[in-house]
Each structure stands twice: as structure tokens, then as C-alpha cells.
Amino acid sequence: MEKRWLPWLVLLALLAAPFTGAYPVFVMKVLCFALFACAFDLLLGHAGLLSFGHAALFGGAGYVAGYAMKTWGVSPEAGLLLGALTGAGLGAVMGGLAIRRKGIYFAMVTLALAQIVYFVLLQAPFTGGEDGLQAVPRGRLFGVLPLDDDHTLYYVVLAIVTAAFLLIGRIVASPYGAVLTAIKENEPRAISLGYDVDRFKLLAFVLSAALAGLAGALKVLVLGFETLTDVHWSMSGAVILMTLVGGMATRWGPAVGAVIITGLETKLGDIGDALASLTHIDAFARLGESVTIVTGLLFIVTVLFLRDGVVGSVAALWQRVRTRVPPNPNHEALRLAAGTPTSQSGESA
């Protein structure tokens, strides 16, 4: 059972992050990937649909939002809204074509559609090809608040991501979320109860796609560029890895997984250099070149020993610890006073 104070503690830590020496751009990048992972978990963890096409939603929305802000001069809030709508539109098309398939067939259809989006963006003139979309301006929020300052943009991104997390939590806790869980656990049973499961799953796909598009547009606003890396199939694999490592269908699991994976990809080289200087072992200095090996080993460990992910396993361990109530010396006397026998052996005695 989650502590009620834990979300407030996390939010307080995020509010204080810029004043503790944390690099705001890096933390904003992690927040964008955390939102992306939570959006994906809405589909996988709560609807049971494994999509290999979410990179197209994430990166495609980033391209559209970045191009609109750079070329058309739209405001940041309009760019973010356009990114979310682009993600929702792509999700409606992809979901509409794939939703009637199940299991691996559903995953392969989404992968094929995502590859189509990738090659379209590779050839489209407005994307910059392999060079990507560069020099996307941050502009002014609502024409008033300048976002060129990293600290100002940080709190804007934090507010948007927090609101998106609350929205995801509300969706999961709603009757609609309960129906999604029922479909995931026993789809034939949900059909027998009269639910149009394809309609529920398509709506879940669109909601997940819209939030993924918002995350992609936010990332473009933060970094100021968009590249083909975000629409490549490997990005879909990365968000799956984040969700599974953190723990799918858990409230904080995908976000924690995003922190772990993004942190490893960005800071593993620094960790290796620090270990090399402490231990005088030169092999640690090359640790940054082995990011894929380290993340692969982490995934293997998670699958073998942490089947519910980091957050799910820690929560289960905490629950087991809490249920182990220490013996109460007055317990026996209280049961006797209430006239309740303690055991069958006690009655026979």
C-alpha cells in the first residue's frame, strides 16, 4: 500500500531539484521520458496491449510540434497541443488498423505502421532528413512567460507532467479503467457482460498516443531539436524496457524505469570514470561504451528476479514486512476474555 506522503515527497524533491545542483535540462528530459513511459503503460499495463509503434507517436508528434513552432511561429502552448493532437490522430489510425488483432499480431502491425511513419519522416523535406529538425525556438508561454531560461521552462515542464500524471491516475481509477483491467484479465468475460472491447481498447490506444505525443512535443521544446532517433523502432523498445524494469501497471513504476534507463544511458560514462579513479582499474573507464550491455543485463535480472519490476517488487516486499505483526503477550488473555478458543489443541486440553 503506497504511502500518501510519498507523492508529495517526490514533488517536493522535484521542486527543489534546480537548487540542489541538478542540471535542469537533464531532469526535464527525464520527465519527458517518464511521461512517455507512463503513457505507454496505460496501454500495456492496464489494457494488456503490447505496441511496438509508440516511437512513431512520440517522434512524429515531436516533428510536427517542432516544425510548427519553428516555421509557422506558433506559441509553445499551441505547439504542445498540436503535438498531443498529432499523437492522438496517429494513434487513432494505427489503433483502428491494429486493434482487431491480438497478441504478437497486434504488436507486429503496430511495428509495421511505425516503420512506415519512420520512412515518411526520413524522406519528408521538412524534417531535415538524417540531420533532423534543428533550432526549434522555445518562445513565450501565452505570449508572456519567456521560456529561454532553463529554470523557468523547468517548472513549466514539471507542471505539465504533473498534470498529465494526475490525468493518467484519474483514468486508471475511473470506471473506464476498471473495464480496461477486466478486458486485460479476461476479455471473453468482458464480452459476455456486453462491453464493446474493441471500442474500449481503441480509446485506450488514442489516450496513450495523445499523452505520448505530448511527451514528444515537450522533449522538442526542451532540447530544441528533433531527430530520427525518436521515431526509430529502438525507441519503442526503450519505452518497453522502461516500463518492464520499473514495473508495469504500477503507479510509479514506468516513471522509475524511465529514470533508471535514461540515467544509465546518460550518466554511465561518468559513473565509470568515477569508479576508475577510485579503484585505479582502467576497465571501468570504458563502461560508458557498454550501455547496451548494462541495460540488457538489467533487463535479464528484472525478468528473472523482479518479475513485477523494481517498484512492484519493492511494494510486494514492503507489504510482506507490514503483514508480519509481532506477537502480543496480551493477545492470549484478550481472546480468552472474549470467550474465543485459541486453537483446537487448547479446547481438547
Short mmCIF file of C-alpha atoms in Angstrom, two decimals:
data_model
loop_
_atom_site.label_atom_id
_atom_site.label_comp_id
_atom_site.label_asym_id
_atom_site.label_seq_id
_atom_site.Cartn_x
_atom_site.Cartn_y
_atom_site.Cartn_z
CA MET A 1 0.00 0.00 0.00
CA GLU A 2 1.51 3.27 -1.06
CA LYS A 3 2.22 5.95 1.48
CA ARG A 4 0.13 9.03 0.97
CA TRP A 5 3.11 11.24 1.66
CA LEU A 6 5.33 9.64 -1.00
CA PRO A 7 3.94 11.61 -3.99
CA TRP A 8 4.29 14.85 -2.06
CA LEU A 9 7.86 13.97 -1.12
CA VAL A 10 8.71 13.25 -4.78
CA LEU A 11 7.08 16.50 -5.89
CA LEU A 12 8.98 18.45 -3.22
CA ALA A 13 12.25 16.89 -4.39
CA LEU A 14 11.47 17.83 -8.00
CA LEU A 15 10.60 21.39 -6.99
CA ALA A 16 13.92 21.72 -5.18
CA ALA A 17 15.99 19.95 -7.87
CA PRO A 18 17.25 23.11 -9.66
CA PHE A 19 18.59 24.45 -6.35
CA THR A 20 20.49 21.26 -5.50
CA GLY A 21 22.90 21.40 -8.43
CA ALA A 22 20.85 19.20 -10.73
CA TYR A 23 21.11 20.10 -14.42
CA PRO A 24 17.59 21.35 -15.33
CA VAL A 25 17.74 20.21 -18.97
CA PHE A 26 18.66 16.67 -17.94
CA VAL A 27 15.86 16.50 -15.35
CA MET A 28 13.37 17.84 -17.93
CA LYS A 29 14.50 15.17 -20.39
CA VAL A 30 13.93 12.50 -17.74
CA LEU A 31 10.47 13.94 -17.00
CA CYS A 32 9.57 13.75 -20.70
CA PHE A 33 10.61 10.10 -20.89
CA ALA A 34 8.79 9.39 -17.61
CA LEU A 35 5.59 10.76 -19.14
CA PHE A 36 6.21 8.73 -22.30
CA ALA A 37 6.66 5.54 -20.25
CA CYS A 38 3.52 6.20 -18.18
CA ALA A 39 1.55 6.85 -21.37
CA PHE A 40 2.77 3.55 -22.79
CA ASP A 41 1.92 1.75 -19.54
CA LEU A 42 -1.66 2.98 -19.85
CA LEU A 43 -1.86 0.75 -22.92
CA LEU A 44 0.32 -2.19 -21.86
CA GLY A 45 -0.14 -2.35 -18.12
CA HIS A 46 -3.85 -1.54 -17.93
CA ALA A 47 -5.22 -2.66 -21.31
CA GLY A 48 -2.80 -5.52 -21.97
CA LEU A 49 -1.85 -4.27 -25.45
CA LEU A 50 1.83 -4.50 -26.40
CA SER A 51 2.59 -1.85 -29.01
CA PHE A 52 5.88 -1.66 -30.91
CA GLY A 53 4.78 1.55 -32.61
CA HIS A 54 4.84 4.16 -29.86
CA ALA A 55 8.07 5.66 -31.18
CA ALA A 56 6.12 6.89 -34.22
CA LEU A 57 3.67 8.67 -31.91
CA PHE A 58 6.42 10.13 -29.72
CA GLY A 59 8.74 11.26 -32.50
CA GLY A 60 6.06 12.10 -35.07
CA ALA A 61 4.36 14.50 -32.67
CA GLY A 62 7.75 15.99 -31.88
CA TYR A 63 8.42 16.69 -35.55
CA VAL A 64 5.03 18.30 -36.11
CA ALA A 65 5.23 20.43 -32.97
CA GLY A 66 8.83 21.45 -33.66
CA TYR A 67 8.10 22.38 -37.28
CA ALA A 68 5.05 24.40 -36.27
CA MET A 69 6.97 26.36 -33.63
CA LYS A 70 9.98 26.95 -35.90
CA THR A 71 8.38 27.61 -39.29
CA TRP A 72 4.89 28.80 -38.50
CA GLY A 73 5.89 30.66 -35.36
CA VAL A 74 3.12 29.18 -33.21
CA SER A 75 3.28 29.68 -29.46
CA PRO A 76 4.67 26.93 -27.17
CA GLU A 77 1.26 26.05 -25.76
CA ALA A 78 -0.16 25.73 -29.29
CA GLY A 79 2.82 23.59 -30.29
CA LEU A 80 2.28 21.26 -27.33
CA LEU A 81 -1.42 21.00 -28.08
CA LEU A 82 -0.64 20.29 -31.73
CA GLY A 83 1.80 17.57 -30.66
CA ALA A 84 -0.82 15.90 -28.46
CA LEU A 85 -3.41 16.09 -31.26
CA THR A 86 -0.90 14.65 -33.73
CA GLY A 87 -0.21 11.76 -31.39
CA ALA A 88 -3.95 11.19 -30.94
CA GLY A 89 -4.55 11.29 -34.71
CA LEU A 90 -1.74 8.83 -35.45
CA GLY A 91 -2.96 6.67 -32.60
CA ALA A 92 -6.49 6.62 -34.00
CA VAL A 93 -5.20 5.48 -37.39
CA MET A 94 -2.76 2.90 -36.03
CA GLY A 95 -5.19 1.65 -33.41
CA GLY A 96 -8.04 1.44 -35.89
CA LEU A 97 -5.95 -0.78 -38.16
CA ALA A 98 -4.36 -2.93 -35.44
CA ILE A 99 -6.94 -3.19 -32.68
CA ARG A 100 -8.77 -6.22 -34.09
CA ARG A 101 -5.56 -8.25 -33.97
CA LYS A 102 -4.36 -9.89 -30.78
CA GLY A 103 -1.04 -10.75 -29.17
CA ILE A 104 2.03 -10.81 -31.37
CA TYR A 105 -0.05 -9.94 -34.46
CA PHE A 106 -1.15 -6.69 -32.85
CA ALA A 107 2.46 -5.87 -31.95
CA MET A 108 3.72 -6.62 -35.46
CA VAL A 109 1.02 -4.48 -37.10
CA THR A 110 1.95 -1.51 -34.90
CA LEU A 111 5.63 -2.06 -35.70
CA ALA A 112 4.94 -2.13 -39.44
CA LEU A 113 2.88 1.07 -39.26
CA ALA A 114 5.57 2.76 -37.18
CA GLN A 115 8.20 1.86 -39.78
CA ILE A 116 6.04 3.47 -42.45
CA VAL A 117 5.96 6.66 -40.38
CA TYR A 118 9.75 6.44 -39.93
CA PHE A 119 10.46 6.22 -43.67
CA VAL A 120 7.96 9.00 -44.44
CA LEU A 121 9.71 11.31 -41.98
CA LEU A 122 13.10 10.24 -43.35
CA GLN A 123 12.10 11.35 -46.86
CA ALA A 124 9.91 14.35 -46.00
CA PRO A 125 11.58 17.68 -46.83
CA PHE A 126 10.51 19.49 -43.66
CA THR A 127 12.18 17.02 -41.27
CA GLY A 128 15.75 17.69 -42.31
CA GLY A 129 16.38 14.03 -43.11
CA GLU A 130 19.21 12.46 -41.15
CA ASP A 131 20.24 15.89 -39.84
CA GLY A 132 16.94 16.27 -38.05
CA LEU A 133 14.91 19.36 -37.24
CA GLN A 134 17.22 21.90 -35.63
CA ALA A 135 16.98 25.28 -33.85
CA VAL A 136 13.41 24.99 -32.58
CA PRO A 137 12.69 28.16 -30.55
CA ARG A 138 11.19 27.98 -27.08
CA GLY A 139 9.24 31.23 -27.41
CA ARG A 140 6.97 32.70 -24.76
CA LEU A 141 4.26 30.81 -22.92
CA PHE A 142 0.91 32.54 -23.53
CA GLY A 143 2.94 35.39 -25.04
CA VAL A 144 4.11 36.48 -21.57
CA LEU A 145 6.41 33.96 -19.88
CA PRO A 146 9.81 33.62 -21.62
CA LEU A 147 10.98 30.02 -21.78
CA ASP A 148 14.58 30.69 -22.81
CA ASP A 149 15.59 30.45 -19.16
CA ASP A 150 16.10 26.78 -18.21
CA HIS A 151 14.71 27.25 -14.71
CA THR A 152 11.52 28.86 -15.96
CA LEU A 153 10.98 26.15 -18.53
CA TYR A 154 11.72 23.51 -15.88
CA TYR A 155 8.78 24.50 -13.73
CA VAL A 156 6.51 24.72 -16.77
CA VAL A 157 7.50 21.19 -17.80
CA LEU A 158 7.10 19.95 -14.22
CA ALA A 159 3.59 21.43 -14.02
CA ILE A 160 2.56 19.86 -17.35
CA VAL A 161 4.00 16.44 -16.49
CA THR A 162 2.39 16.50 -13.03
CA ALA A 163 -1.00 17.33 -14.56
CA ALA A 164 -0.55 14.50 -17.08
CA PHE A 165 0.31 12.05 -14.28
CA LEU A 166 -2.82 13.08 -12.39
CA LEU A 167 -4.87 12.58 -15.56
CA ILE A 168 -3.45 9.08 -16.02
CA GLY A 169 -4.20 8.27 -12.40
CA ARG A 170 -7.77 9.51 -12.82
CA ILE A 171 -8.24 7.40 -15.96
CA VAL A 172 -6.96 4.28 -14.24
CA ALA A 173 -9.14 4.84 -11.14
CA SER A 174 -12.29 5.57 -13.16
CA PRO A 175 -14.97 3.02 -14.18
CA TYR A 176 -13.41 3.09 -17.64
CA GLY A 177 -10.09 2.00 -16.11
CA ALA A 178 -11.87 -0.84 -14.30
CA VAL A 179 -13.31 -2.03 -17.61
CA LEU A 180 -9.85 -1.91 -19.19
CA THR A 181 -8.50 -4.07 -16.37
CA ALA A 182 -11.36 -6.52 -16.85
CA ILE A 183 -10.60 -6.72 -20.57
CA LYS A 184 -6.93 -7.33 -19.84
CA GLU A 185 -7.63 -10.06 -17.28
CA ASN A 186 -10.46 -11.87 -19.11
CA GLU A 187 -11.56 -10.47 -22.45
CA PRO A 188 -14.18 -13.18 -23.20
CA ARG A 189 -15.78 -12.48 -19.83
CA ALA A 190 -15.92 -8.73 -20.61
CA ILE A 191 -17.54 -9.50 -23.97
CA SER A 192 -20.11 -11.72 -22.29
CA LEU A 193 -21.01 -8.81 -19.99
CA GLY A 194 -21.88 -6.72 -23.04
CA TYR A 195 -18.82 -4.46 -23.37
CA ASP A 196 -17.61 -3.43 -26.81
CA VAL A 197 -13.99 -4.34 -26.09
CA ASP A 198 -12.64 -3.05 -29.42
CA ARG A 199 -14.06 0.39 -28.71
CA PHE A 200 -12.58 0.44 -25.20
CA LYS A 201 -9.17 -0.69 -26.46
CA LEU A 202 -9.17 1.85 -29.29
CA LEU A 203 -9.93 4.66 -26.85
CA ALA A 204 -7.08 3.44 -24.64
CA PHE A 205 -4.77 3.49 -27.66
CA VAL A 206 -5.79 7.05 -28.56
CA LEU A 207 -5.40 8.31 -24.97
CA SER A 208 -1.98 6.68 -24.71
CA ALA A 209 -0.98 8.10 -28.09
CA ALA A 210 -2.07 11.63 -27.15
CA LEU A 211 0.00 11.55 -23.95
CA ALA A 212 2.95 10.09 -25.84
CA GLY A 213 2.62 12.91 -28.38
CA LEU A 214 2.57 15.46 -25.57
CA ALA A 215 5.77 13.93 -24.19
CA GLY A 216 7.43 14.11 -27.62
CA ALA A 217 6.41 17.76 -28.11
CA LEU A 218 7.71 18.62 -24.63
CA LYS A 219 11.05 16.99 -25.43
CA VAL A 220 11.40 19.10 -28.57
CA LEU A 221 10.59 22.25 -26.60
CA VAL A 222 13.23 21.36 -24.01
CA LEU A 223 16.08 20.27 -26.30
CA GLY A 224 15.31 22.49 -29.30
CA PHE A 225 15.70 19.74 -31.92
CA GLU A 226 14.12 16.52 -33.17
CA THR A 227 15.90 13.62 -34.86
CA LEU A 228 15.02 10.28 -36.41
CA THR A 229 16.18 8.54 -33.23
CA ASP A 230 12.83 9.31 -31.63
CA VAL A 231 10.85 7.59 -34.40
CA HIS A 232 13.16 4.61 -34.81
CA TRP A 233 11.88 1.20 -33.66
CA SER A 234 14.58 1.13 -30.98
CA MET A 235 12.75 3.93 -29.15
CA SER A 236 9.70 1.67 -28.91
CA GLY A 237 11.97 -0.98 -27.43
CA ALA A 238 13.39 1.53 -24.98
CA VAL A 239 9.97 2.54 -23.63
CA ILE A 240 9.02 -1.12 -23.25
CA LEU A 241 12.24 -1.64 -21.30
CA MET A 242 11.49 1.36 -19.07
CA THR A 243 8.01 0.04 -18.31
CA LEU A 244 9.09 -3.52 -17.55
CA VAL A 245 12.11 -2.53 -15.44
CA GLY A 246 10.11 -0.05 -13.38
CA GLY A 247 7.04 -2.26 -13.11
CA MET A 248 4.02 -2.14 -15.40
CA ALA A 249 0.54 -1.45 -14.03
CA THR A 250 2.10 0.27 -11.02
CA ARG A 251 1.54 3.92 -10.31
CA TRP A 252 5.19 4.99 -10.28
CA GLY A 253 6.86 2.02 -11.98
CA PRO A 254 7.20 3.33 -15.56
CA ALA A 255 8.48 6.71 -14.30
CA VAL A 256 11.09 4.98 -12.12
CA GLY A 257 12.07 2.80 -15.06
CA ALA A 258 12.50 5.91 -17.22
CA VAL A 259 14.76 7.44 -14.57
CA ILE A 260 16.88 4.27 -14.41
CA ILE A 261 17.25 3.72 -18.16
CA THR A 262 17.75 7.40 -19.05
CA GLY A 263 20.20 7.79 -16.19
CA LEU A 264 22.21 4.79 -17.35
CA GLU A 265 22.31 5.99 -20.95
CA THR A 266 23.39 9.48 -19.94
CA LYS A 267 25.49 9.06 -16.81
CA LEU A 268 27.03 5.59 -17.13
CA GLY A 269 30.23 7.04 -18.57
CA ASP A 270 30.59 9.43 -15.62
CA ILE A 271 29.97 6.56 -13.20
CA GLY A 272 32.65 4.51 -14.95
CA ASP A 273 35.17 7.36 -14.76
CA ALA A 274 34.46 7.80 -11.06
CA LEU A 275 34.92 4.08 -10.41
CA ALA A 276 38.14 4.06 -12.44
CA SER A 277 39.57 6.94 -10.39
CA LEU A 278 38.62 5.24 -7.11
CA THR A 279 39.75 1.70 -7.93
CA HIS A 280 42.52 2.53 -10.47
CA ILE A 281 41.01 -0.08 -12.79
CA ASP A 282 41.08 1.25 -16.34
CA ALA A 283 38.32 -1.11 -17.49
CA PHE A 284 35.74 0.99 -15.63
CA ALA A 285 36.63 3.99 -17.80
CA ARG A 286 35.18 2.15 -20.81
CA LEU A 287 31.91 1.43 -19.02
CA GLY A 288 30.18 4.23 -20.92
CA GLU A 289 30.75 2.30 -24.17
CA SER A 290 28.79 -0.67 -22.81
CA VAL A 291 25.42 0.95 -22.18
CA THR A 292 23.50 -1.62 -24.21
CA ILE A 293 25.23 -4.48 -22.37
CA VAL A 294 24.43 -2.98 -18.97
CA THR A 295 20.79 -2.32 -19.86
CA GLY A 296 20.50 -5.82 -21.31
CA LEU A 297 21.84 -7.34 -18.10
CA LEU A 298 19.45 -5.15 -16.11
CA PHE A 299 16.55 -6.43 -18.20
CA ILE A 300 17.62 -10.05 -17.64
CA VAL A 301 17.87 -9.52 -13.88
CA THR A 302 14.43 -7.88 -13.86
CA VAL A 303 12.82 -10.74 -15.79
CA LEU A 304 14.46 -13.46 -13.68
CA PHE A 305 14.29 -11.98 -10.19
CA LEU A 306 11.99 -8.93 -10.25
CA ARG A 307 9.01 -10.11 -12.25
CA ASP A 308 6.91 -7.15 -11.10
CA GLY A 309 9.66 -4.62 -11.83
CA VAL A 310 11.57 -2.55 -9.33
CA VAL A 311 8.57 -0.72 -7.90
CA GLY A 312 6.26 -3.73 -7.92
CA SER A 313 8.83 -5.95 -6.18
CA VAL A 314 9.65 -3.33 -3.56
CA ALA A 315 5.94 -2.77 -2.90
CA ALA A 316 5.36 -6.52 -2.51
CA LEU A 317 8.31 -6.81 -0.12
CA TRP A 318 7.04 -3.87 1.91
CA GLN A 319 3.58 -5.43 2.10
CA ARG A 320 5.04 -8.73 3.37
CA VAL A 321 7.04 -6.88 6.02
CA ARG A 322 3.98 -4.96 7.18
CA THR A 323 1.83 -8.08 7.50
CA ARG A 324 4.29 -9.73 9.87
CA VAL A 325 2.73 -8.50 13.13
CA PRO A 326 4.93 -9.15 16.20
CA PRO A 327 3.39 -11.40 18.88
CA ASN A 328 1.37 -9.57 21.50
CA PRO A 329 1.76 -11.00 25.06
CA ASN A 330 -1.76 -9.82 25.91
CA HIS A 331 -3.26 -11.42 22.82
CA GLU A 332 -3.99 -14.74 24.54
CA ALA A 333 -5.66 -13.08 27.52
CA LEU A 334 -7.80 -10.92 25.29
CA ARG A 335 -9.03 -13.93 23.31
CA LEU A 336 -9.87 -15.85 26.50
CA ALA A 337 -11.72 -12.85 27.93
CA ALA A 338 -13.78 -12.70 24.74
CA GLY A 339 -14.61 -16.39 25.10
CA THR A 340 -12.79 -17.35 21.86
CA PRO A 341 -10.77 -20.57 21.92
CA THR A 342 -7.21 -20.14 20.74
CA SER A 343 -6.83 -23.46 18.97
CA GLN A 344 -8.22 -26.94 18.66
CA SER A 345 -5.50 -28.29 20.92
CA GLY A 346 -6.39 -25.73 23.57
CA GLU A 347 -10.03 -26.92 23.54
CA SER A 348 -9.06 -30.56 23.95
CA ALA A 349 -6.76 -29.70 26.84
#
